[in-house]
Amino acid sequence: MCYHTALTKRPEVIEQHLRIPFIDVDVYEPYYYQNGFTHDYMYIIPQNESTHIYPANWGLIPKYQLNDPEKFYSNFKYNTLNARSEDIFKTTTYKNHIHERCLIYCDGFFEPHAHPDGSKQAYFCYIPDATEQDGRKLFCFAGLYSSDGRMSYYTTLLTTEADAFFSEIHNEAKRMPFVLDDEYLKQWISNDLSDKDVKEIIKEGYTNDKFSAYPVTKDFYSRKKSIDKNSPNILKEVRTTLF
């Protein structure tokens, strides 16, 4: 599972990554922490409009529910923040969106590590990049989306079985978000992919870049409204017992 992300890059950095502009750059707001359950904007390149970057509410809304997004989000029976890549061709929620794929931009995300005493420690996960001012590479999750045809988008990111590194970090669920290798970015949003091609990218397309991770403040799990998690402090490394 991946329910918390970060995207702190300036808009021009994001636009240069694939040489694609925002549909409306004034809508873009960098963030240090986003909780998927608030359904705020992620920033995507959708397959049907791949010449621009669009804001998309985090949480895919199936076609049959697009007439009332708020009602769908308020029904806690449904969690469409993540889609298991192994199941997207099987589940009713996602199989109708196989050919509505997107790239979801991020430069980091948070995963929980469970300790034997039942406590959890949040880790910030990122791809190191010395050429970036903040030392973190911009990357793309493989995603699916839905749209009401009136410029409103709703998205989910794919997950997959954790590799050795993320099995240590996310040691209960042992899942990780599906981060596409740069080689597959344009292919993922191509209109020419068959179902077989999509399955092949899911099989072979996970990034070859190596992730790093470090523990962050205990405030990450605080429910106090006085704590602003969307601030640089949430990304600061803290000392903790190593797992």
XYZ file of N, CA and C in Angstrom:
729
model
N 0.837 -1.195 0.000
C 0.000 0.000 0.000
C 0.877 1.251 0.000
N 0.365 2.303 -0.575
C 1.045 3.593 -0.548
C -0.030 4.662 -0.444
N -0.131 5.278 0.734
C -1.193 6.229 0.978
C -0.686 7.640 1.275
N 0.630 7.828 1.278
C 1.189 9.128 1.613
C 2.365 9.424 0.680
N 2.338 10.584 0.044
C 3.347 10.908 -0.948
C 3.865 12.331 -0.763
N 4.927 12.646 -1.516
C 5.494 13.994 -1.528
C 5.831 14.377 -2.965
N 5.685 15.652 -3.267
C 6.089 16.191 -4.557
C 6.480 17.647 -4.325
N 7.763 17.880 -4.137
C 8.239 19.207 -3.741
C 8.898 19.976 -4.873
N 9.005 19.372 -6.043
C 9.704 19.999 -7.162
C 8.965 21.246 -7.673
N 9.750 22.178 -8.174
C 9.175 23.353 -8.828
C 8.484 22.925 -10.120
N 7.474 23.658 -10.563
C 6.735 23.243 -11.767
C 7.608 23.139 -13.007
N 8.595 24.017 -13.140
C 9.443 23.961 -14.327
C 10.303 22.705 -14.366
N 10.671 22.193 -13.202
C 11.442 20.949 -13.142
C 10.588 19.781 -13.626
N 9.336 19.763 -13.204
C 8.425 18.699 -13.616
C 8.157 18.781 -15.116
N 7.936 19.974 -15.607
C 7.648 20.140 -17.030
C 8.815 19.708 -17.899
N 10.025 19.923 -17.421
C 11.208 19.558 -18.189
C 11.463 18.060 -18.213
N 10.918 17.344 -17.233
C 11.200 15.918 -17.115
C 10.754 15.147 -18.356
N 9.562 15.449 -18.846
C 9.098 14.830 -20.094
C 8.837 15.871 -21.183
N 9.281 17.112 -20.903
C 9.069 18.203 -21.853
C 7.580 18.373 -22.171
N 6.788 18.308 -21.108
C 5.335 18.452 -21.219
C 4.888 19.494 -20.196
N 4.059 20.472 -20.595
C 3.627 21.526 -19.672
C 2.382 21.132 -18.872
N 2.159 21.844 -17.784
C 0.908 21.731 -17.048
C -0.222 22.320 -17.884
N -1.397 21.739 -17.760
C -2.555 22.309 -18.433
C -2.871 23.679 -17.842
N -2.592 23.840 -16.550
C -2.754 25.125 -15.855
C -1.753 25.148 -14.714
N -0.616 25.787 -14.946
C 0.467 25.740 -13.962
C 0.056 26.373 -12.637
N -0.928 27.273 -12.652
C -1.358 27.926 -11.413
C -2.085 26.963 -10.467
N -2.552 25.848 -10.988
C -3.236 24.859 -10.142
C -2.225 24.053 -9.326
N -1.004 23.942 -9.845
C 0.001 23.097 -9.185
C 0.460 23.686 -7.865
N 0.461 22.872 -6.834
C 0.987 23.251 -5.525
C 1.909 22.144 -5.028
N 3.209 22.441 -4.886
C 4.117 21.430 -4.319
C 3.659 21.041 -2.916
N 3.974 19.822 -2.516
C 3.594 19.386 -1.172
C 4.660 18.456 -0.599
N 4.832 18.548 0.719
C 5.780 17.696 1.432
C 5.105 16.428 1.941
N 3.807 16.509 2.117
C 3.048 15.380 2.662
C 1.632 15.459 2.120
N 1.181 14.360 1.567
C -0.210 14.269 1.159
C -0.793 12.959 1.658
N -1.919 13.062 2.309
C -2.653 11.901 2.792
C -3.688 11.535 1.740
N -3.566 10.349 1.159
C -4.467 9.950 0.090
C -5.929 10.009 0.472
N -6.231 9.838 1.739
C -7.625 9.776 2.165
C -8.313 11.145 2.173
N -7.547 12.212 1.904
C -8.166 13.517 1.722
C -8.494 13.762 0.248
N -8.023 12.866 -0.623
C -8.339 12.908 -2.061
C -7.922 14.215 -2.726
N -6.807 14.776 -2.263
C -6.284 15.975 -2.895
C -5.622 15.621 -4.226
N -5.095 16.643 -4.892
C -4.559 16.437 -6.229
C -3.231 15.685 -6.239
N -3.161 14.707 -7.136
C -1.907 14.208 -7.664
C -1.770 14.880 -9.033
N -0.608 14.743 -9.645
C -0.405 15.373 -10.953
C -0.015 14.298 -11.959
N -0.828 14.196 -13.011
C -0.734 13.054 -13.911
C -0.623 13.493 -15.372
N -0.089 12.585 -16.175
C -0.209 12.684 -17.625
C -1.148 11.556 -18.042
N -2.376 11.891 -18.435
C -3.341 10.856 -18.809
C -3.159 10.411 -20.252
N -3.487 9.180 -20.505
C -3.316 8.597 -21.831
C -4.082 9.357 -22.907
N -5.270 9.835 -22.575
C -6.099 10.465 -23.601
C -5.754 11.925 -23.850
N -4.914 12.497 -22.967
C -4.500 13.896 -23.109
C -3.026 13.998 -22.744
N -2.200 13.265 -23.473
C -0.804 13.090 -23.059
C 0.100 14.259 -23.421
N -0.472 15.369 -23.877
C 0.328 16.544 -24.196
C 0.416 17.528 -23.033
N -0.275 17.216 -21.913
C -0.256 18.111 -20.762
C -0.282 17.314 -19.455
N 0.129 17.980 -18.396
C 0.038 17.440 -17.048
C -1.231 17.988 -16.405
N -2.048 17.099 -15.846
C -3.339 17.484 -15.280
C -3.389 17.197 -13.770
N -4.135 17.994 -13.025
C -4.431 17.620 -11.638
C -5.474 16.511 -11.633
N -5.318 15.570 -10.711
C -6.277 14.461 -10.597
C -6.482 14.144 -9.130
N -7.721 14.052 -8.719
C -7.995 13.654 -7.334
C -7.493 12.239 -7.098
N -6.815 12.066 -5.968
C -6.264 10.749 -5.633
C -7.398 9.858 -5.140
N -7.676 8.820 -5.905
C -8.767 7.891 -5.632
C -9.605 7.735 -6.886
N -9.351 6.674 -7.637
C -10.078 6.465 -8.881
C -11.566 6.267 -8.604
N -12.397 6.928 -9.389
C -13.840 6.740 -9.298
C -14.296 5.974 -10.533
N -14.866 4.787 -10.357
C -15.309 3.992 -11.516
C -16.315 4.753 -12.358
N -16.394 4.364 -13.620
C -17.262 5.064 -14.568
C -18.697 5.202 -14.053
N -19.208 4.136 -13.431
C -20.611 4.143 -13.022
C -20.874 5.019 -11.799
N -19.807 5.609 -11.202
C -19.983 6.467 -10.029
C -19.577 7.910 -10.296
N -19.204 8.223 -11.525
C -18.670 9.549 -11.825
C -19.697 10.661 -11.671
N -20.954 10.321 -11.604
C -21.990 11.348 -11.450
C -22.026 11.931 -10.039
N -21.381 11.240 -9.072
C -21.419 11.734 -7.687
C -20.119 11.355 -6.960
N -19.020 12.040 -7.261
C -17.733 11.722 -6.637
C -17.747 11.781 -5.115
N -18.411 12.775 -4.553
C -18.423 12.919 -3.094
C -19.093 11.719 -2.430
N -20.155 11.231 -3.020
C -20.838 10.067 -2.471
C -19.920 8.850 -2.503
N -19.177 8.689 -3.593
C -18.264 7.546 -3.704
C -17.172 7.643 -2.651
N -16.569 8.819 -2.502
C -15.484 8.983 -1.533
C -15.963 8.830 -0.094
N -17.198 9.167 0.160
C -17.707 9.078 1.538
C -18.088 7.653 1.926
N -18.111 6.745 0.958
C -18.426 5.344 1.228
C -17.127 4.618 1.563
N -16.896 4.363 2.853
C -15.621 3.808 3.293
C -15.437 2.345 2.889
N -16.429 1.796 2.235
C -16.305 0.432 1.729
C -15.297 0.367 0.588
N -15.121 1.499 -0.099
C -14.267 1.523 -1.278
C -12.999 2.331 -1.012
N -11.860 1.738 -1.281
C -10.573 2.417 -1.213
C -9.887 2.201 -2.553
N -9.839 3.232 -3.352
C -9.253 3.112 -4.686
C -7.987 3.951 -4.820
N -7.306 4.178 -3.704
C -6.048 4.912 -3.749
C -4.963 4.084 -4.439
N -4.984 2.777 -4.198
C -4.026 1.839 -4.787
C -4.767 0.766 -5.557
N -4.129 0.247 -6.586
C -4.654 -0.893 -7.335
C -3.560 -1.953 -7.428
N -3.857 -3.147 -6.983
C -2.885 -4.229 -7.077
C -2.653 -4.565 -8.553
N -1.411 -4.448 -8.999
C -1.109 -4.670 -10.419
C -1.455 -6.085 -10.849
N -1.406 -7.035 -9.913
C -1.721 -8.422 -10.233
C -3.205 -8.629 -10.511
N -4.038 -7.677 -10.067
C -5.490 -7.886 -10.103
C -6.243 -6.951 -11.041
N -5.562 -6.012 -11.692
C -6.310 -4.994 -12.438
C -7.082 -5.557 -13.629
N -6.695 -6.720 -14.111
C -7.447 -7.322 -15.214
C -8.612 -8.180 -14.702
N -8.715 -8.313 -13.387
C -9.723 -9.191 -12.806
C -10.848 -8.426 -12.121
N -10.523 -7.329 -11.454
C -11.516 -6.645 -10.629
C -12.382 -5.700 -11.459
N -13.655 -5.655 -11.131
C -14.600 -4.798 -11.849
C -14.190 -3.337 -11.781
N -13.677 -2.920 -10.641
C -13.326 -1.515 -10.452
C -12.276 -1.051 -11.436
N -11.295 -1.916 -11.735
C -10.149 -1.470 -12.520
C -10.093 -1.986 -13.948
N -10.706 -3.108 -14.238
C -10.524 -3.684 -15.569
C -11.122 -2.811 -16.668
N -12.094 -1.975 -16.322
C -12.662 -1.065 -17.307
C -11.787 0.161 -17.561
N -10.676 0.253 -16.816
C -9.793 1.410 -16.948
C -8.391 0.999 -17.405
N -8.241 -0.227 -17.864
C -6.938 -0.699 -18.331
C -6.396 0.193 -19.440
N -7.284 0.710 -20.259
C -6.848 1.562 -21.361
C -7.084 3.042 -21.068
N -7.064 3.338 -19.768
C -6.998 4.712 -19.278
C -5.849 4.749 -18.268
N -4.656 4.729 -18.820
C -3.451 4.670 -17.991
C -2.839 6.068 -17.868
N -2.057 6.248 -16.834
C -1.441 7.559 -16.639
C -0.113 7.425 -15.922
N 0.664 8.481 -15.994
C 1.879 8.639 -15.199
C 1.547 9.570 -14.046
N 1.937 9.191 -12.846
C 1.697 9.999 -11.653
C 3.044 10.470 -11.116
N 3.246 11.763 -11.111
C 4.529 12.307 -10.682
C 4.647 12.378 -9.159
N 5.829 12.003 -8.651
C 6.168 12.154 -7.232
C 7.684 12.243 -7.111
N 8.160 12.697 -5.954
C 9.590 12.581 -5.688
C 9.858 11.901 -4.348
N 8.819 11.293 -3.786
C 8.999 10.511 -2.580
C 7.663 10.013 -2.048
N 7.725 9.026 -1.168
C 6.522 8.529 -0.515
C 6.906 7.936 0.835
N 5.905 7.718 1.665
C 6.122 7.252 3.030
C 5.556 5.843 3.192
N 6.311 4.993 3.888
C 5.845 3.638 4.171
C 6.055 3.324 5.656
N 5.161 2.528 6.247
C 5.281 2.204 7.668
C 6.116 0.946 7.903
N 6.970 1.024 8.921
C 7.687 -0.168 9.372
C 7.150 -0.548 10.745
N 6.732 -1.797 10.892
C 6.136 -2.270 12.141
C 7.205 -2.860 13.054
N 7.202 -2.430 14.309
C 8.106 -2.976 15.321
C 7.410 -4.093 16.101
N 8.171 -4.976 16.734
C 7.572 -6.098 17.477
C 6.590 -5.675 18.562
N 6.776 -4.474 19.127
C 5.876 -4.017 20.194
C 4.564 -3.456 19.662
N 4.386 -3.495 18.328
C 3.152 -3.008 17.736
C 3.212 -1.574 17.261
N 4.260 -0.861 17.626
C 4.405 0.525 17.169
C 4.873 0.558 15.718
N 4.677 1.708 15.080
C 5.089 1.864 13.693
C 5.966 3.095 13.531
N 6.909 2.968 12.640
C 7.793 4.070 12.296
C 7.666 4.362 10.811
N 7.373 5.605 10.482
C 7.252 5.991 9.073
C 8.631 6.236 8.483
N 8.825 5.743 7.276
C 10.064 5.958 6.528
C 9.754 6.719 5.255
N 10.615 7.691 4.947
C 10.500 8.414 3.690
C 11.366 7.704 2.651
N 10.755 7.374 1.521
C 11.417 6.589 0.481
C 11.600 7.463 -0.767
N 12.782 7.410 -1.344
C 13.085 8.274 -2.479
C 14.226 7.672 -3.298
N 14.413 8.202 -4.508
C 15.526 7.791 -5.357
C 16.588 8.888 -5.304
N 17.775 8.606 -4.761
C 18.820 9.633 -4.690
C 19.252 10.100 -6.074
N 19.485 11.408 -6.180
C 19.943 11.974 -7.442
C 20.762 13.225 -7.125
N 22.070 13.115 -7.268
C 22.964 14.210 -6.909
C 22.820 15.407 -7.837
N 22.207 15.220 -9.000
C 22.041 16.337 -9.941
C 20.874 17.233 -9.567
N 19.998 16.764 -8.685
C 18.852 17.567 -8.244
C 19.235 18.402 -7.028
N 18.683 19.590 -6.919
C 19.007 20.483 -5.814
C 18.670 19.860 -4.469
N 17.564 19.119 -4.410
C 17.162 18.485 -3.150
C 17.699 17.062 -3.006
N 18.436 16.594 -4.013
C 19.040 15.262 -3.929
C 18.097 14.121 -4.224
N 16.885 14.436 -4.725
C 15.882 13.399 -4.977
C 15.431 13.442 -6.434
N 15.352 12.292 -7.033
C 14.907 12.206 -8.414
C 13.386 12.293 -8.511
N 12.919 12.945 -9.542
C 11.500 12.911 -9.876
C 11.217 11.589 -10.580
N 10.139 10.910 -10.175
C 9.814 9.631 -10.792
C 8.314 9.529 -11.017
N 7.909 8.449 -11.673
C 6.497 8.279 -12.003
C 5.970 6.930 -11.534
N 4.861 6.963 -10.825
C 4.102 5.749 -10.562
C 3.326 5.376 -11.821
N 3.166 4.092 -12.056
C 2.214 3.637 -13.061
C 0.822 3.786 -12.462
N -0.081 4.427 -13.196
C -1.414 4.661 -12.665
C -2.511 4.377 -13.669
N -3.735 4.314 -13.150
C -4.949 4.283 -13.953
C -5.771 5.505 -13.574
N -6.695 5.881 -14.439
C -7.508 7.046 -14.121
C -8.915 6.889 -14.692
N -9.784 7.751 -14.233
C -11.112 7.917 -14.825
C -11.328 9.404 -15.026
N -12.258 9.745 -15.911
C -12.540 11.154 -16.186
C -14.008 11.325 -16.517
N -14.550 12.462 -16.102
C -15.955 12.741 -16.393
C -16.141 13.413 -17.749
N -15.037 13.570 -18.492
C -15.121 14.210 -19.793
C -15.174 15.721 -19.731
N -15.107 16.279 -18.523
C -15.160 17.734 -18.345
C -13.917 18.218 -17.580
N -12.796 17.580 -17.881
C -11.488 17.973 -17.336
C -11.291 17.601 -15.873
N -12.158 16.771 -15.319
C -11.950 16.275 -13.958
C -11.412 14.850 -14.027
N -10.276 14.628 -13.358
C -9.624 13.323 -13.382
C -9.519 12.755 -11.978
N -9.548 11.420 -11.914
C -9.448 10.687 -10.659
C -8.486 9.522 -10.895
N -7.549 9.309 -9.975
C -6.469 8.377 -10.281
C -6.155 7.420 -9.141
N -5.556 6.297 -9.512
C -5.053 5.316 -8.553
C -3.670 4.890 -8.999
N -2.798 4.600 -8.051
C -1.463 4.130 -8.408
C -1.374 2.619 -8.219
N -0.627 1.991 -9.101
C -0.464 0.540 -9.038
C 0.562 0.173 -7.972
N 0.338 -0.978 -7.342
C 1.311 -1.531 -6.396
C 1.699 -2.931 -6.854
N 2.780 -3.421 -6.282
C 3.253 -4.747 -6.623
C 3.907 -5.378 -5.398
N 4.259 -6.643 -5.507
C 4.922 -7.337 -4.408
C 6.258 -6.682 -4.117
N 6.554 -6.486 -2.847
C 7.770 -5.777 -2.458
C 9.022 -6.555 -2.837
N 10.055 -5.827 -3.231
C 11.362 -6.440 -3.431
C 12.043 -6.567 -2.069
N 13.300 -6.983 -2.056
C 14.000 -7.224 -0.787
C 14.084 -5.951 0.055
N 14.340 -4.823 -0.598
C 14.476 -3.565 0.135
C 13.168 -3.168 0.799
N 12.081 -3.158 0.028
C 10.803 -2.717 0.584
C 10.151 -3.766 1.479
N 10.570 -5.005 1.372
C 10.099 -6.015 2.320
C 10.600 -5.723 3.727
N 11.760 -5.078 3.810
C 12.300 -4.677 5.116
C 11.603 -3.412 5.618
N 11.322 -2.501 4.730
C 10.648 -1.255 5.134
C 9.188 -1.530 5.475
N 8.439 -1.982 4.492
C 7.005 -2.231 4.647
C 6.831 -3.707 5.020
N 7.234 -4.028 6.233
C 7.453 -5.423 6.601
C 6.191 -6.182 6.999
N 5.042 -5.523 7.058
C 3.788 -6.238 7.302
C 3.101 -6.588 5.989
N 2.726 -5.596 5.233
C 2.020 -5.856 3.977
C 2.948 -6.363 2.878
N 4.229 -5.957 2.952
C 5.229 -6.358 1.940
C 4.759 -6.019 0.525
N 4.351 -4.758 0.372
C 3.967 -4.227 -0.927
C 4.800 -2.979 -1.201
N 4.833 -2.574 -2.467
C 5.490 -1.323 -2.828
C 4.767 -0.726 -4.025
N 4.785 0.607 -4.151
C 4.168 1.220 -5.330
C 4.955 0.862 -6.579
N 4.253 0.783 -7.698
C 4.895 0.411 -8.956
C 5.468 1.664 -9.604
N 6.779 1.830 -9.460
C 7.487 2.963 -10.046
C 8.033 2.527 -11.402
N 7.642 3.226 -12.441
C 8.059 2.860 -13.786
C 9.500 3.259 -14.056
N 10.212 2.394 -14.741
C 11.522 2.759 -15.240
C 11.345 3.809 -16.337
N 12.315 4.720 -16.448
C 12.212 5.795 -17.445
C 11.998 5.248 -18.856
N 12.520 4.073 -19.106
C 12.405 3.458 -20.432
C 10.953 3.206 -20.830
N 10.079 3.053 -19.834
C 8.698 2.654 -20.104
C 7.682 3.778 -19.950
N 8.135 4.987 -19.660
C 7.195 6.066 -19.372
C 6.277 6.352 -20.549
N 6.854 6.591 -21.695
C 6.034 6.923 -22.859
C 5.225 5.722 -23.329
N 5.781 4.528 -23.171
C 5.034 3.334 -23.564
C 3.772 3.167 -22.731
N 3.868 3.440 -21.430
C 2.739 3.221 -20.526
C 1.512 4.023 -20.929
N 1.725 5.207 -21.491
C 0.578 6.034 -21.875
C 0.349 6.031 -23.391
N 0.937 5.051 -24.080
C 0.714 4.914 -25.510
C -0.674 4.344 -25.779
N -1.318 4.813 -26.830
C -2.628 4.289 -27.219
C -2.533 2.966 -27.959
N -1.325 2.531 -28.260
C -1.135 1.345 -29.092
C -0.918 0.056 -28.299
N -0.984 0.119 -26.982
C -0.713 -1.067 -26.180
C -1.902 -2.020 -26.146
N -1.642 -3.284 -26.354
C -2.643 -4.329 -26.155
C -2.634 -4.746 -24.694
N -3.601 -5.543 -24.294
C -3.604 -6.070 -22.923
C -2.317 -6.833 -22.651
N -1.854 -7.571 -23.634
C -0.610 -8.332 -23.486
C 0.568 -7.397 -23.238
N 0.601 -6.279 -23.953
C 1.679 -5.308 -23.773
C 1.645 -4.713 -22.366
N 0.440 -4.405 -21.881
C 0.304 -3.845 -20.537
C 0.828 -4.840 -19.504
N 0.464 -6.089 -19.644
C 0.930 -7.125 -18.716
C 2.447 -7.267 -18.775
N 3.014 -7.094 -19.954
C 4.463 -7.218 -20.098
C 5.182 -6.075 -19.380
N 4.633 -4.863 -19.480
C 5.248 -3.742 -18.772
C 5.136 -3.939 -17.266
N 3.997 -4.439 -16.803
C 3.847 -4.715 -15.372
C 4.863 -5.761 -14.917
N 5.173 -6.683 -15.789
C 6.133 -7.736 -15.461
C 7.576 -7.233 -15.487
N 7.893 -6.359 -16.450
C 9.283 -5.991 -16.693
C 9.613 -4.523 -16.411
N 8.602 -3.685 -16.192
C 8.826 -2.249 -16.244
C 9.148 -1.534 -14.953
N 9.305 -2.265 -13.846
C 9.639 -1.595 -12.579
C 11.028 -0.957 -12.688
N 11.191 0.188 -12.060
C 12.413 0.960 -12.191
C 13.671 0.179 -11.796
N 14.750 0.471 -12.496
C 16.059 -0.079 -12.156
C 16.804 0.807 -11.171
N 16.255 1.987 -10.891
C 16.878 2.873 -9.910
C 16.749 2.282 -8.504
N 17.728 2.560 -7.682
C 17.736 2.049 -6.311
C 17.162 3.091 -5.352
N 16.234 2.654 -4.526
C 15.637 3.532 -3.533
C 16.479 3.596 -2.260
N 16.355 4.713 -1.587
C 16.860 4.876 -0.232
C 15.683 5.230 0.660
N 15.880 5.093 1.975
C 14.807 5.420 2.918
C 15.406 5.787 4.263
N 14.700 6.640 4.993
C 15.137 6.989 6.340
C 13.915 7.287 7.202
N 14.036 7.135 8.517
C 12.898 7.380 9.412
C 12.615 8.866 9.579
N 11.332 9.191 9.757
C 10.929 10.585 9.959
C 10.217 10.720 11.298
N 9.839 11.925 11.620
C 9.279 12.271 12.922
C 8.067 11.420 13.317
N 7.934 11.215 14.610
C 6.764 10.524 15.151
C 5.482 11.324 14.924
N 5.622 12.613 14.642
C 4.448 13.432 14.342
C 3.713 12.943 13.104
N 4.370 12.120 12.308
C 3.743 11.594 11.095
C 2.416 10.923 11.416
N 2.348 10.237 12.555
C 1.131 9.507 12.926
C 0.251 10.284 13.914
N 0.635 11.507 14.229
C -0.146 12.297 15.173
C -1.466 12.741 14.549
N -2.508 12.785 15.362
C -3.811 13.258 14.913
C -4.100 14.671 15.395
N -3.105 15.313 15.989
C -3.300 16.671 16.473
C -3.431 17.629 15.304
N -4.479 18.399 15.290
C -4.712 19.343 14.203
C -3.706 20.480 14.218
N -3.050 20.669 15.369
C -2.078 21.759 15.478
C -0.771 21.447 14.753
N -0.564 20.192 14.378
C 0.672 19.793 13.696
C 0.474 19.870 12.185
N 1.287 20.701 11.560
C 1.231 20.838 10.106
C 2.192 19.834 9.485
N 1.645 18.762 8.942
C 2.498 17.739 8.342
C 3.000 18.147 6.965
N 2.289 19.050 6.335
C 2.703 19.497 5.007
C 3.729 20.616 5.137
N 4.886 20.265 5.691
C 5.967 21.225 5.892
C 7.296 20.485 5.741
N 8.386 21.209 5.513
C 9.690 20.551 5.347
C 10.085 19.662 6.516
N 9.557 19.957 7.706
C 9.921 19.162 8.885
C 9.554 17.689 8.741
N 8.509 17.401 7.969
C 8.060 16.019 7.833
C 9.086 15.175 7.082
N 9.981 15.830 6.337
C 10.983 15.106 5.549
C 12.333 14.991 6.254
N 12.438 15.567 7.443
C 13.710 15.502 8.155
C 13.955 14.109 8.718
N 15.191 13.642 8.574
C 15.568 12.339 9.113
C 15.713 12.435 10.629
N 15.243 11.409 11.339
C 15.382 11.359 12.784
C 16.152 10.101 13.173
N 16.670 10.119 14.364
C 17.367 8.943 14.884
C 16.347 7.969 15.460
N 16.550 6.712 15.187
C 15.646 5.687 15.710
C 16.372 4.364 15.709
N 15.782 3.395 16.373
C 16.346 2.046 16.358
C 16.230 1.465 14.971
N 17.319 0.973 14.423
C 17.292 0.414 13.088
C 16.480 -0.880 13.070
N 15.765 -1.111 11.987
C 15.013 -2.360 11.866
C 15.940 -3.478 11.424
